[in-house]
Amino acid sequence: MAPPGLKVTVKRWSAVASWTWTADDDVCGICHMALDGCAPGAAGPGDDSPVVWGKCAHNFHLLCISTWLQSKTSCPICRRNWEFAPSAPPPSATLAEDG
Ligand SMILES: [Zn+2]
Ligand SMILES: [Zn+2]
């Protein structure tokens, strides 16, 4: 009897629990400019180019994510549903699997 053909099913997986943010890479994930620098279209760095955090722990210039959210609802980096976080998460934060 011939062995049944092997069928390999690659399950799609999402790395929701992994922590990919690196503190050494303080650039905006959208425009790739420094987060403490000036976003494209901003009058200048600092108060004129505020940085916002998402609950997924990715951060972007407010101008950049605002433009992005005009056509998308997900984080540009991790594709999680974008939600603004009230403040930057602590460096040791771990993401809870909330489904
Ligand atoms: Zn930016
Ligand atoms: Zn993200």
CSV table of C-alpha atoms and ligand atoms in Angstrom, one decimal:
chain,number,residue,atom,x,y,z
A,1,MET,CA,0.0,0.0,0.0
A,2,ALA,CA,1.4,3.3,-1.0
A,3,PRO,CA,1.8,5.9,1.8
A,4,PRO,CA,-0.6,8.8,1.7
A,5,GLY,CA,0.8,11.9,0.2
A,6,LEU,CA,2.1,14.2,2.7
A,7,LYS,CA,0.2,17.4,2.9
A,8,VAL,CA,1.9,20.2,4.6
A,9,THR,CA,-0.4,22.9,5.8
A,10,VAL,CA,1.3,26.1,6.7
A,11,LYS,CA,-0.8,27.8,9.3
A,12,ARG,CA,-0.9,31.5,9.1
A,13,TRP,CA,0.4,32.8,12.3
A,14,SER,CA,0.6,36.2,13.8
A,15,ALA,CA,3.3,37.2,16.2
A,16,VAL,CA,1.1,39.2,18.4
A,17,ALA,CA,3.1,38.5,21.5
A,18,SER,CA,6.5,39.3,20.1
A,19,TRP,CA,8.2,42.5,21.0
A,20,THR,CA,9.8,44.0,18.0
A,21,TRP,CA,10.2,47.5,18.9
A,22,THR,CA,13.8,48.5,19.4
A,23,ALA,CA,14.8,51.6,21.3
A,24,ASP,CA,17.8,52.1,19.1
A,25,ASP,CA,15.6,52.7,16.1
A,26,ASP,CA,13.9,55.9,17.1
A,27,VAL,CA,12.7,56.7,13.6
A,28,CYS,CA,9.2,57.1,12.4
A,29,GLY,CA,8.0,53.9,10.7
A,30,ILE,CA,6.3,55.9,8.1
A,31,CYS,CA,8.6,58.6,7.0
A,32,HIS,CA,11.8,57.1,8.4
A,33,MET,CA,12.9,60.4,9.8
A,34,ALA,CA,14.0,60.7,13.4
A,35,LEU,CA,11.1,60.9,15.8
A,36,ASP,CA,12.6,63.9,17.5
A,37,GLY,CA,13.2,65.5,14.2
A,38,CYS,CA,10.9,67.1,11.8
A,39,ALA,CA,8.1,65.2,10.1
A,40,PRO,CA,7.5,65.9,6.4
A,41,GLY,CA,5.1,68.8,6.3
A,42,ALA,CA,5.7,69.9,9.8
A,43,ALA,CA,6.7,73.4,10.6
A,44,GLY,CA,9.6,72.2,12.7
A,45,PRO,CA,10.7,69.5,15.1
A,46,GLY,CA,9.5,69.3,18.7
A,47,ASP,CA,6.1,70.8,19.4
A,48,ASP,CA,5.4,71.3,15.8
A,49,SER,CA,6.1,67.7,15.1
A,50,PRO,CA,4.6,65.7,18.0
A,51,VAL,CA,5.1,62.0,18.3
A,52,VAL,CA,2.3,59.6,19.2
A,53,TRP,CA,2.3,56.1,20.4
A,54,GLY,CA,-0.1,53.3,19.4
A,55,LYS,CA,-1.2,50.6,21.8
A,56,CYS,CA,0.9,48.2,19.8
A,57,ALA,CA,3.9,50.2,21.0
A,58,HIS,CA,4.9,51.6,17.7
A,59,ASN,CA,5.4,55.3,17.5
A,60,PHE,CA,5.1,57.8,14.7
A,61,HIS,CA,4.9,61.4,14.0
A,62,LEU,CA,1.4,62.6,14.6
A,63,LEU,CA,1.3,64.1,11.1
A,64,CYS,CA,2.5,60.8,9.5
A,65,ILE,CA,0.0,58.5,11.3
A,66,SER,CA,-2.8,61.0,10.7
A,67,THR,CA,-2.1,60.9,7.0
A,68,TRP,CA,-1.9,57.1,7.2
A,69,LEU,CA,-5.1,56.7,9.0
A,70,GLN,CA,-7.0,58.6,6.3
A,71,SER,CA,-6.8,55.4,4.2
A,72,LYS,CA,-5.9,52.7,6.8
A,73,THR,CA,-7.0,51.6,10.2
A,74,SER,CA,-4.0,49.5,11.1
A,75,CYS,CA,-0.5,50.1,12.3
A,76,PRO,CA,1.9,50.5,9.3
A,77,ILE,CA,4.4,48.3,11.0
A,78,CYS,CA,2.6,45.4,12.7
A,79,ARG,CA,-0.8,45.7,11.0
A,80,ARG,CA,-2.6,45.6,14.3
A,81,ASN,CA,-5.7,47.7,14.6
A,82,TRP,CA,-4.4,51.1,15.4
A,83,GLU,CA,-5.3,52.7,18.7
A,84,PHE,CA,-3.7,55.7,20.2
A,85,ALA,CA,-1.9,55.0,23.5
A,86,PRO,CA,-2.1,57.7,26.2
A,87,SER,CA,1.7,57.7,26.6
A,88,ALA,CA,4.8,55.7,25.8
A,89,PRO,CA,4.8,52.2,27.3
A,90,PRO,CA,7.6,51.3,29.7
A,91,PRO,CA,10.6,49.6,28.0
A,92,SER,CA,9.8,46.4,29.7
A,93,ALA,CA,6.2,46.3,28.7
A,94,THR,CA,4.9,43.1,27.3
A,95,LEU,CA,1.9,42.9,25.1
A,96,ALA,CA,-1.0,41.0,26.5
A,97,GLU,CA,-2.8,38.7,24.1
A,98,ASP,CA,-6.2,40.2,24.1
A,99,GLY,CA,-7.4,38.4,21.2
B,1,ZN,ZN,7.1,60.4,10.3
B,2,ZN,ZN,2.3,48.6,15.5
